PDB file of C-alpha atoms and ligand atoms in Angstrom:
ATOM      1  CA  MET A   8     -52.242  64.909  71.148  1.00 39.00           C
ATOM      2  CA  LYS A   9     -51.190  63.869  67.667  1.00 42.00           C
ATOM      3  CA  GLY A  10     -52.271  60.284  67.212  1.00 47.00           C
ATOM      4  CA  TYR A  11     -50.102  57.620  68.731  1.00 63.00           C
ATOM      5  CA  GLU A  12     -46.854  58.519  70.382  1.00 85.00           C
ATOM      6  CA  GLN A  13     -43.700  57.713  68.482  1.00 94.00           C
ATOM      7  CA  PHE A  14     -40.550  56.601  70.246  1.00 97.00           C
ATOM      8  CA  LEU A  15     -36.864  56.225  69.597  1.00 98.00           C
ATOM      9  CA  CYS A  16     -35.183  53.451  71.584  1.00 98.00           C
ATOM     10  CA  ASP A  17     -31.423  53.922  71.780  1.00 98.00           C
ATOM     11  CA  GLY A  18     -28.716  51.279  72.072  1.00 97.00           C
ATOM     12  CA  THR A  19     -29.434  50.715  75.778  1.00 97.00           C
ATOM     13  CA  VAL A  20     -33.001  49.478  75.200  1.00 98.00           C
ATOM     14  CA  VAL A  21     -32.979  47.675  71.831  1.00 97.00           C
ATOM     15  CA  LYS A  22     -34.781  44.556  73.099  1.00 97.00           C
ATOM     16  CA  LEU A  23     -37.406  46.663  74.806  1.00 97.00           C
ATOM     17  CA  GLY A  24     -37.972  48.570  71.566  1.00 97.00           C
ATOM     18  CA  LYS A  25     -38.615  45.384  69.607  1.00 96.00           C
ATOM     19  CA  ARG A  26     -41.048  44.142  72.224  1.00 95.00           C
ATOM     20  CA  LEU A  27     -42.892  47.460  72.271  1.00 95.00           C
ATOM     21  CA  ARG A  28     -43.440  47.160  68.517  1.00 95.00           C
ATOM     22  CA  THR A  29     -45.184  43.829  68.972  1.00 93.00           C
ATOM     23  CA  PHE A  30     -47.449  45.501  71.549  1.00 92.00           C
ATOM     24  CA  GLY A  31     -48.403  48.135  68.984  1.00 93.00           C
ATOM     25  CA  TYR A  32     -46.068  51.036  69.661  1.00 95.00           C
ATOM     26  CA  ASP A  33     -44.366  52.960  66.879  1.00 96.00           C
ATOM     27  CA  VAL A  34     -40.698  52.510  67.733  1.00 97.00           C
ATOM     28  CA  GLU A  35     -37.590  53.437  65.821  1.00 97.00           C
ATOM     29  CA  ILE A  36     -34.480  51.634  67.095  1.00 98.00           C
ATOM     30  CA  THR A  37     -30.894  52.790  66.932  1.00 98.00           C
ATOM     31  CA  TYR A  38     -27.875  50.899  68.231  1.00 97.00           C
ATOM     32  CA  LYS A  39     -26.143  54.196  68.930  1.00 96.00           C
ATOM     33  CA  THR A  40     -25.731  55.545  72.443  1.00 96.00           C
ATOM     34  CA  ASP A  41     -23.778  58.767  71.894  1.00 96.00           C
ATOM     35  CA  SER A  42     -25.574  62.067  72.201  1.00 96.00           C
ATOM     36  CA  TYR A  43     -24.489  63.392  68.808  1.00 97.00           C
ATOM     37  CA  ASN A  44     -25.939  60.558  66.749  1.00 97.00           C
ATOM     38  CA  VAL A  45     -29.009  60.088  68.901  1.00 98.00           C
ATOM     39  CA  SER A  46     -29.876  63.788  68.878  1.00 97.00           C
ATOM     40  CA  GLU A  47     -29.524  63.881  65.081  1.00 97.00           C
ATOM     41  CA  ILE A  48     -32.078  61.075  64.780  1.00 97.00           C
ATOM     42  CA  LEU A  49     -34.405  62.796  67.244  1.00 96.00           C
ATOM     43  CA  LYS A  50     -34.206  66.029  65.271  1.00 95.00           C
ATOM     44  CA  SER A  51     -35.054  64.366  61.979  1.00 95.00           C
ATOM     45  CA  THR A  52     -37.865  62.186  63.334  1.00 94.00           C
ATOM     46  CA  ASN A  53     -39.505  64.171  66.175  1.00 91.00           C
ATOM     47  CA  ARG A  54     -39.666  61.044  68.281  1.00 96.00           C
ATOM     48  CA  ILE A  55     -39.562  60.684  72.074  1.00 96.00           C
ATOM     49  CA  LEU A  56     -36.285  59.226  73.314  1.00 97.00           C
ATOM     50  CA  VAL A  57     -36.414  56.070  75.461  1.00 98.00           C
ATOM     51  CA  THR A  58     -33.124  55.316  77.185  1.00 98.00           C
ATOM     52  CA  LYS A  59     -31.406  53.808  80.219  1.00 98.00           C
ATOM     53  CA  SER A  60     -28.600  56.340  79.886  1.00 98.00           C
ATOM     54  CA  LEU A  61     -28.967  59.111  82.449  1.00 97.00           C
ATOM     55  CA  LYS A  62     -26.489  61.200  80.497  1.00 97.00           C
ATOM     56  CA  LEU A  63     -28.514  61.025  77.292  1.00 97.00           C
ATOM     57  CA  HIS A  64     -31.732  61.638  79.164  1.00 97.00           C
ATOM     58  CA  LYS A  65     -30.326  64.792  80.757  1.00 97.00           C
ATOM     59  CA  GLN A  66     -29.157  66.090  77.392  1.00 97.00           C
ATOM     60  CA  LEU A  67     -32.058  65.044  75.197  1.00 97.00           C
ATOM     61  CA  GLY A  68     -35.060  64.529  77.500  1.00 96.00           C
ATOM     62  CA  GLY A  69     -37.564  61.777  76.820  1.00 96.00           C
ATOM     63  CA  ILE A  70     -38.229  58.757  78.988  1.00 96.00           C
ATOM     64  CA  TYR A  71     -35.551  57.526  81.382  1.00 97.00           C
ATOM     65  CA  LEU A  72     -35.785  53.916  82.572  1.00 98.00           C
ATOM     66  CA  ILE A  73     -33.875  52.245  85.413  1.00 97.00           C
ATOM     67  CA  SER A  74     -35.029  48.598  85.416  1.00 97.00           C
ATOM     68  CA  ASP A  75     -32.681  45.802  84.367  1.00 95.00           C
ATOM     69  CA  LYS A  76     -34.893  42.926  83.242  1.00 96.00           C
ATOM     70  CA  LEU A  77     -37.037  43.202  80.117  1.00 96.00           C
ATOM     71  CA  THR A  78     -40.252  42.438  82.008  1.00 95.00           C
ATOM     72  CA  ASP A  79     -39.448  45.112  84.601  1.00 97.00           C
ATOM     73  CA  LEU A  80     -38.653  47.599  81.841  1.00 97.00           C
ATOM     74  CA  LEU A  81     -42.013  46.881  80.217  1.00 95.00           C
ATOM     75  CA  ASN A  82     -43.814  47.464  83.502  1.00 94.00           C
ATOM     76  CA  GLU A  83     -41.857  50.627  84.122  1.00 96.00           C
ATOM     77  CA  ILE A  84     -42.483  52.139  80.699  1.00 95.00           C
ATOM     78  CA  SER A  85     -46.175  51.178  80.686  1.00 91.00           C
ATOM     79  CA  THR A  86     -46.729  53.626  83.551  1.00 91.00           C
ATOM     80  CA  LYS A  87     -45.196  56.439  81.525  1.00 92.00           C
ATOM     81  CA  ILE A  88     -46.657  56.106  78.041  1.00 92.00           C
ATOM     82  CA  GLY A  89     -50.124  55.967  76.503  1.00 88.00           C
ATOM     83  CA  LYS A  90     -52.055  53.086  75.065  1.00 86.00           C
ATOM     84  CA  PRO A  91     -50.629  51.333  72.002  1.00 89.00           C
ATOM     85  CA  GLY A  92     -51.955  51.422  68.451  1.00 90.00           C
ATOM     86  CA  PRO A  93     -52.149  48.496  66.032  1.00 92.00           C
ATOM     87  CA  THR A  94     -49.609  45.675  66.364  1.00 93.00           C
ATOM     88  CA  ARG A  95     -46.318  46.242  64.572  1.00 95.00           C
ATOM     89  CA  CYS A  96     -43.559  44.111  63.122  1.00 96.00           C
ATOM     90  CA  ALA A  97     -40.733  43.576  65.661  1.00 95.00           C
ATOM     91  CA  HIS A  98     -38.295  43.451  62.788  1.00 96.00           C
ATOM     92  CA  CYS A  99     -39.112  46.618  60.842  1.00 97.00           C
ATOM     93  CA  ASN A 100     -41.909  48.522  62.679  1.00 97.00           C
ATOM     94  CA  ALA A 101     -44.508  48.321  59.896  1.00 97.00           C
ATOM     95  CA  VAL A 102     -48.142  47.905  60.970  1.00 97.00           C
ATOM     96  CA  LEU A 103     -49.166  44.249  60.653  1.00 96.00           C
ATOM     97  CA  ILE A 104     -52.099  43.190  58.508  1.00 96.00           C
ATOM     98  CA  GLU A 105     -54.452  40.346  59.345  1.00 95.00           C
ATOM     99  CA  CYS A 106     -54.365  37.687  56.704  1.00 94.00           C
ATOM    100  CA  ASP A 107     -56.440  34.733  55.676  1.00 92.00           C
ATOM    101  CA  LYS A 108     -55.041  31.490  57.034  1.00 93.00           C
ATOM    102  CA  SER A 109     -54.940  29.878  53.601  1.00 93.00           C
ATOM    103  CA  THR A 110     -52.526  32.517  52.278  1.00 93.00           C
ATOM    104  CA  ILE A 111     -49.709  31.753  54.742  1.00 93.00           C
ATOM    105  CA  ARG A 112     -49.775  27.958  54.584  1.00 93.00           C
ATOM    106  CA  ASP A 113     -46.216  27.696  53.222  1.00 92.00           C
ATOM    107  CA  LYS A 114     -44.802  30.378  55.479  1.00 93.00           C
ATOM    108  CA  VAL A 115     -45.191  28.877  58.947  1.00 93.00           C
ATOM    109  CA  PRO A 116     -44.323  25.485  60.461  1.00 93.00           C
ATOM    110  CA  LEU A 117     -47.049  22.882  59.959  1.00 93.00           C
ATOM    111  CA  TYR A 118     -47.606  22.566  63.703  1.00 92.00           C
ATOM    112  CA  VAL A 119     -48.249  26.290  63.977  1.00 93.00           C
ATOM    113  CA  PHE A 120     -50.536  26.256  60.955  1.00 94.00           C
ATOM    114  CA  GLN A 121     -52.606  23.456  62.468  1.00 93.00           C
ATOM    115  CA  THR A 122     -52.855  24.896  65.964  1.00 93.00           C
ATOM    116  CA  HIS A 123     -53.498  28.581  65.273  1.00 93.00           C
ATOM    117  CA  GLU A 124     -56.389  30.298  63.540  1.00 92.00           C
ATOM    118  CA  LYS A 125     -55.342  33.916  63.412  1.00 93.00           C
ATOM    119  CA  PHE A 126     -52.296  35.178  61.581  1.00 95.00           C
ATOM    120  CA  LYS A 127     -50.921  38.582  60.705  1.00 95.00           C
ATOM    121  CA  TYR A 128     -48.217  39.440  58.278  1.00 95.00           C
ATOM    122  CA  CYS A 129     -45.860  42.335  57.719  1.00 97.00           C
ATOM    123  CA  PRO A 130     -46.453  44.066  54.364  1.00 97.00           C
ATOM    124  CA  ASN A 131     -42.913  45.426  54.464  1.00 97.00           C
ATOM    125  CA  CYS A 132     -40.657  42.441  55.221  1.00 97.00           C
ATOM    126  CA  GLY A 133     -43.118  39.564  54.872  1.00 95.00           C
ATOM    127  CA  LYS A 134     -42.732  38.067  58.351  1.00 95.00           C
ATOM    128  CA  VAL A 135     -45.786  36.150  59.559  1.00 95.00           C
ATOM    129  CA  TYR A 136     -46.940  36.472  63.165  1.00 94.00           C
ATOM    130  CA  TRP A 137     -49.298  34.442  65.296  1.00 92.00           C
ATOM    131  CA  LYS A 138     -50.486  34.540  68.887  1.00 82.00           C
ATOM    132  CA  GLY A 139     -47.646  34.732  71.368  1.00 66.00           C
ATOM    133  CA  THR A 140     -45.719  37.269  69.245  1.00 57.00           C
ATOM    134  CA  HIS A 141     -43.684  34.622  67.482  1.00 59.00           C
ATOM    135  CA  ALA A 142     -42.454  35.333  63.998  1.00 59.00           C
ATOM    136  CA  SER A 143     -41.436  33.078  61.154  1.00 56.00           C
ATOM    137  CA  GLN A 144     -37.978  33.409  59.686  1.00 42.00           C
TER     138      GLN A 144
HETATM  139 ZN1   ZN B 226     -41.543  43.674  58.980  1.00 95.97          ZN
END
């Protein structure tokens, strides 16, 4: 097995894809749902397709999900994929870096700064995260 698994979430599971990133999965997200565009992305990235479209799944393989609610989707997919890697940015998929509290003082609401001790930030887009997977603007 080559490191952590990498996934492509198509337009049917965009929210799920973002949530999976915050759990530590490497997820590329596309808003497309047609087989031509999705297969082109799969070819160029070698990722595993995650979709709720039976048609796409039959054509392109990968992981087919049937649940409706986000929490049910998360339960469903957790039985089909391996353990996650380091936590990632929900916005851009970069691996988050732990940062010293003093360095993010201006970047989060005062209440959050005062009530949380551990923060991580995204080296790519600069979003700051704290426990509960919330992100600053
Ligand atoms: Zn980011």
